[in-house]
XYZ file of C-alpha atoms in Angstrom:
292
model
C 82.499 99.819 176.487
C 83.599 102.975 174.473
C 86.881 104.399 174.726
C 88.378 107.357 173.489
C 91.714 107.052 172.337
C 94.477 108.992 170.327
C 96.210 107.693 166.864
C 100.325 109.106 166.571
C 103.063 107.956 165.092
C 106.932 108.684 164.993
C 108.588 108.068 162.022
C 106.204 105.607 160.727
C 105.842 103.098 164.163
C 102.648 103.751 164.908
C 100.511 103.505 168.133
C 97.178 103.754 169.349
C 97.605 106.183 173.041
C 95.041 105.694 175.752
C 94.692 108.033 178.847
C 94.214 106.139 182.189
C 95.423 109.356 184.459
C 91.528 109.496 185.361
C 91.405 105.763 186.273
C 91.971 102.633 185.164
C 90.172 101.498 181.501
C 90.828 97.835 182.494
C 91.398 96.162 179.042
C 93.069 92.758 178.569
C 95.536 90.986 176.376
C 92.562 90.581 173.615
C 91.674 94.176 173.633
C 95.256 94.922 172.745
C 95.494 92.886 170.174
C 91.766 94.423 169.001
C 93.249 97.864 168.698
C 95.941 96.827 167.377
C 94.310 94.876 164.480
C 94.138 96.640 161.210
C 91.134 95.102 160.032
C 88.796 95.133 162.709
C 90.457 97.508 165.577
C 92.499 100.890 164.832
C 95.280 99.207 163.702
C 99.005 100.163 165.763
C 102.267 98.732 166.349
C 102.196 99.064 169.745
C 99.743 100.163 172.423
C 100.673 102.898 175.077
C 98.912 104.006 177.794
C 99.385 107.175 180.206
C 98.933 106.193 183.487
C 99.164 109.043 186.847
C 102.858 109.423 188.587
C 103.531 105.768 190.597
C 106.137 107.922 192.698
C 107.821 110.937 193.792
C 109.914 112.932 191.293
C 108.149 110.849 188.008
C 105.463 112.595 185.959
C 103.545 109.772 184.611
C 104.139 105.868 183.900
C 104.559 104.946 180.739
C 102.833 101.363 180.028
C 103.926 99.652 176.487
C 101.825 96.642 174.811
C 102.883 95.512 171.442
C 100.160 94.098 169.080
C 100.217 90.715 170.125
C 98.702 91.527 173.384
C 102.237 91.171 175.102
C 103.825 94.017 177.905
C 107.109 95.134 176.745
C 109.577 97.321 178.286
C 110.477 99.571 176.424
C 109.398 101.637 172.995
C 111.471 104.613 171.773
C 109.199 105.955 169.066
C 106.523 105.949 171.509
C 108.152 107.640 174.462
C 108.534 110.665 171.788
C 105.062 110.649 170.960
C 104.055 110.211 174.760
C 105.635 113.364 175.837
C 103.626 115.169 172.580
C 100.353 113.545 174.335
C 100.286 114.781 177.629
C 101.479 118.471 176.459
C 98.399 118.385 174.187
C 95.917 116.479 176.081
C 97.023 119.430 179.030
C 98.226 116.806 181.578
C 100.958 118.611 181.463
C 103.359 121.843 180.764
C 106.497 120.971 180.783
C 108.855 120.593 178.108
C 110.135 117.800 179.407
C 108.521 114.730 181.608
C 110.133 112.066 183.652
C 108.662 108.547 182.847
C 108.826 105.539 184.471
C 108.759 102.115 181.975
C 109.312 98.688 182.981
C 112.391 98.965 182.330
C 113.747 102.560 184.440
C 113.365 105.887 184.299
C 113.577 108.030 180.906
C 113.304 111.619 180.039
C 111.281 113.147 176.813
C 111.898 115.930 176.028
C 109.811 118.409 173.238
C 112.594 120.751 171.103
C 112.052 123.882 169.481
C 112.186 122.614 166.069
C 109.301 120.196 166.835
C 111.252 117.040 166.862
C 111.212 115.474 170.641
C 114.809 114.339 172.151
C 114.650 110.832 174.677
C 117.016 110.366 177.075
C 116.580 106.676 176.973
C 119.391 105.813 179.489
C 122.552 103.712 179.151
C 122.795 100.375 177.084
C 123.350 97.033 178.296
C 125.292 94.254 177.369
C 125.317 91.791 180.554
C 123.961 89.061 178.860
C 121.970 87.356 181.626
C 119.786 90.734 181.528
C 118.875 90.296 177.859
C 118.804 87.642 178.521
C 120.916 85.439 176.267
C 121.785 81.774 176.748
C 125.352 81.803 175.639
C 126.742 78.353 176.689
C 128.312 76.700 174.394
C 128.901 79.448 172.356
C 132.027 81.144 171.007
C 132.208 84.825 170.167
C 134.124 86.272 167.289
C 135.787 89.522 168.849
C 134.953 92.665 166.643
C 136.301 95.965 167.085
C 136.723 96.536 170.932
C 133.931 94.067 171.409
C 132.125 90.861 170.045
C 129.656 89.333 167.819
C 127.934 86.070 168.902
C 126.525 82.855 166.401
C 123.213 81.838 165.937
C 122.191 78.705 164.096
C 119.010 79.357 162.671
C 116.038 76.695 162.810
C 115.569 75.072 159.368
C 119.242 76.500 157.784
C 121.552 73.466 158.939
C 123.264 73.428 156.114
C 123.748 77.998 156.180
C 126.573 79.529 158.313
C 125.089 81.211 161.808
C 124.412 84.533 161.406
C 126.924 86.817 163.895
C 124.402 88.967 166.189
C 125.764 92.009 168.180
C 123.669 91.663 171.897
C 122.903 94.801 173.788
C 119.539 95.970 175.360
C 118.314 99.172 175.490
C 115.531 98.599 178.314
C 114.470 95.955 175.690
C 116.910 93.432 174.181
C 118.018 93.853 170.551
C 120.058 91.569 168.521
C 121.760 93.646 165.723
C 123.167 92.169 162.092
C 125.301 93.919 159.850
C 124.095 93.359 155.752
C 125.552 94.781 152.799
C 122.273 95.774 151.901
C 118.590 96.071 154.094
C 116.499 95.865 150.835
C 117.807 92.727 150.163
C 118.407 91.411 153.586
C 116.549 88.895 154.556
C 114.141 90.401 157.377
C 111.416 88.478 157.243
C 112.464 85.109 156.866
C 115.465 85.508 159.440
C 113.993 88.239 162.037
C 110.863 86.005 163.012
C 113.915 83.158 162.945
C 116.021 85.523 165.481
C 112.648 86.700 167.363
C 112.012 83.294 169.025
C 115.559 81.749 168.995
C 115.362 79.198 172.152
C 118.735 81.286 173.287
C 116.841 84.504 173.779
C 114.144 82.777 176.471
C 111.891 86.493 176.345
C 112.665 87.038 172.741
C 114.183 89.689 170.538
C 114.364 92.519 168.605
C 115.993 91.808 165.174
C 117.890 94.539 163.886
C 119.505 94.807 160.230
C 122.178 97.387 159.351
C 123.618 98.622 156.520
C 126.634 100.913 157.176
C 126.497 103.825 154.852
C 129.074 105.834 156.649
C 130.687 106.560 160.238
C 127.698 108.981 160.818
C 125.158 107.462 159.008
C 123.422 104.051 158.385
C 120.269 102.356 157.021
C 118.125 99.871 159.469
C 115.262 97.416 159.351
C 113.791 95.828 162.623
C 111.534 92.967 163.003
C 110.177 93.365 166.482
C 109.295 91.391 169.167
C 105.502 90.856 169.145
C 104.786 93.264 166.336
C 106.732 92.066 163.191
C 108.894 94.618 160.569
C 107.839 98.044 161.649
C 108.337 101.171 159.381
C 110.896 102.591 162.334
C 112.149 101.294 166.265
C 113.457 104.149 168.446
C 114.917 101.129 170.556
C 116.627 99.262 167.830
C 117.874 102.213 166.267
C 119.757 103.371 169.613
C 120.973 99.430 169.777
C 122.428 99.186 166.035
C 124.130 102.606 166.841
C 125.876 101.402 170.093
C 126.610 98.198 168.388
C 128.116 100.034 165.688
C 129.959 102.276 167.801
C 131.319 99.289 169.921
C 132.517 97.426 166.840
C 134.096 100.246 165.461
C 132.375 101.423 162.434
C 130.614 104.707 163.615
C 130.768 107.728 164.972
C 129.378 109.167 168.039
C 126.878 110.955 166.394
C 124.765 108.980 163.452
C 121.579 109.116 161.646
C 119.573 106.231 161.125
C 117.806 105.859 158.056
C 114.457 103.479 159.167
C 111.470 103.234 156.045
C 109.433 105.997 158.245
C 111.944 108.549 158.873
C 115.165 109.775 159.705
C 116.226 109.234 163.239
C 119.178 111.080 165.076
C 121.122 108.831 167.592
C 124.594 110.171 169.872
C 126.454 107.837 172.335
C 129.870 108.832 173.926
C 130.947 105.308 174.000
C 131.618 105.536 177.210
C 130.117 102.289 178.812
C 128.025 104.058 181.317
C 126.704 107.202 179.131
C 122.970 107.741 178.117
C 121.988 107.217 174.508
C 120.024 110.325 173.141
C 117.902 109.703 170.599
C 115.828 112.281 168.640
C 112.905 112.597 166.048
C 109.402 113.342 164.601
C 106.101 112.297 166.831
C 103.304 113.213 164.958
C 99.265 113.031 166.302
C 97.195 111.436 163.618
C 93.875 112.126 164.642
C 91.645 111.389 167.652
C 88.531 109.129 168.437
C 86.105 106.957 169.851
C 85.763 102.794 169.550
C 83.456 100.285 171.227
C 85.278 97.760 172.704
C 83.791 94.173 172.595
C 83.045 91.742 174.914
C 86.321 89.483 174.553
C 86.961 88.140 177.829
């Protein structure tokens, strides 16, 4: 089977975008992960597909696989470059769409400098819908909230690392470092990605606090590893930063792909607005193999 698909990226987290407002392309697990290989597919962080309005009032639904084959419910970086795809594939003239995820309803929107604006709804930190396992646990109260221990597999004799919990349509698990070139990211985020107290996984987020409006972040994602940039896990470090008292309302977020722009009231129930580059690569056609 050929398929024509569409290569973007925003701020580095790249994704391979497939159209299914025609009809259904019917791909598995293994053809996910075959796109997103970067040997032998197109190579992608995460796979999104465009799929026809599932009710009244939504534009399209927005459908998120990362490269391990796995659904997920949520992907910032991609809702940006979603909204870019359907204004340029013509499935669309609006400015701004309203998507349904897995996880709710959010809102890209283009701007007039270019840069695309997400309404990606308001945080949460109810623990049973990370979920988190917290029994047993103390919390060290930080700022006007609270960071939570993990004992990492295989470092008995380290000190847990303290985790600020809050999900963003997609859980997150955000640690503050003195510095994210020298944190350890990929020895503790695959560590924090399958920790037996986060039963769907995590996102690992590391954050360097450069100032109230502006920080530095590395995220090892579930199912896809480090990425250059995560829309998600940069609204989650903000509001965890916010909530522990460190930043402002307002804050940039420094990721290795680009510079993303975050603002959060701090008001419990308030949308986080995020905003930044999505950029189409190029467009093309692949055979898809027999993999079933």
């Amino acid at each position: 089977m050929r398929i024509r698909f569409t290569k973007m990226q925003g701020a580095g987290n790249d994704f391979v975008v497939l159209d299914e407002t025609r009809g259904p392309l019917g791909l598995s697990a293994a053809h996910y992960r075959f796109l997103a290989d970067r040997h032998f597919g197109v190579g992608a962080d995460q796979i999104l597909t465009v799929r026809p309005s599932p009710a009244e009032g939504i534009d399209f639904e927005y459908i998120i696989h990362n490269a391990d084959g796995g659904e997920v419910e949520q992907c910032g970086n991609g809702a940006r470059c979603f909204v870019r795809f359907v204004r340029e594939q013509g499935l669309t003239d609006k400015d701004a769409v309203r998507v349904q995820t897995q996880s709710g309803v959010i809102e890209p929107r283009m701007q007039p400098d270019g840069r695309v604006s997400v309404n990606m709804g308001a945080p949460v930190f109810a623990l049973e819908r990370l979920p988190f396992d917290a029994a047993g646990l103390t919390p060290e109260p930080a700022g006007s909230w609270q960071k939570w221990p993990l004992a990492l597999e295989g470092r008995a004799q380290s000190a847990p690392v303290l985790v600020a919990l809050v999900s963003m349509g997609n859980p997150h698990a955000v640690l503050l470092v003195d510095d994210v070139d020298t944190a350890p990211v990929l020895d503790a985020g695959p560590l924090i990605e399958r920790h037996a107290r986060f039963p769907r996984r995590v996102n690992a987020g590391f954050m360097q606090v450069i100032s109230r409006g502006q920080i530095r972040l590395r995220v090892y994602e579930r199912g896809a590893g480090e990425t250059l940039a995560c829309g998600t896990g940069a609204c989650a470090a903000v509001v965890a930063g916010i909530r522990l008292g460190l930043l402002e309302p307002r804050v940039d977020v420094l990721t290795r792909g680009g510079v993303l722009t975050i603002e959060w009231s701090g008001a419990l129930d308030a949308p986080v607005m995020m905003t930044g580059p999505a950029t189409t690569v190029f467009e093309a056609e692949i055979d898809i193999p027999d993999l079933n």
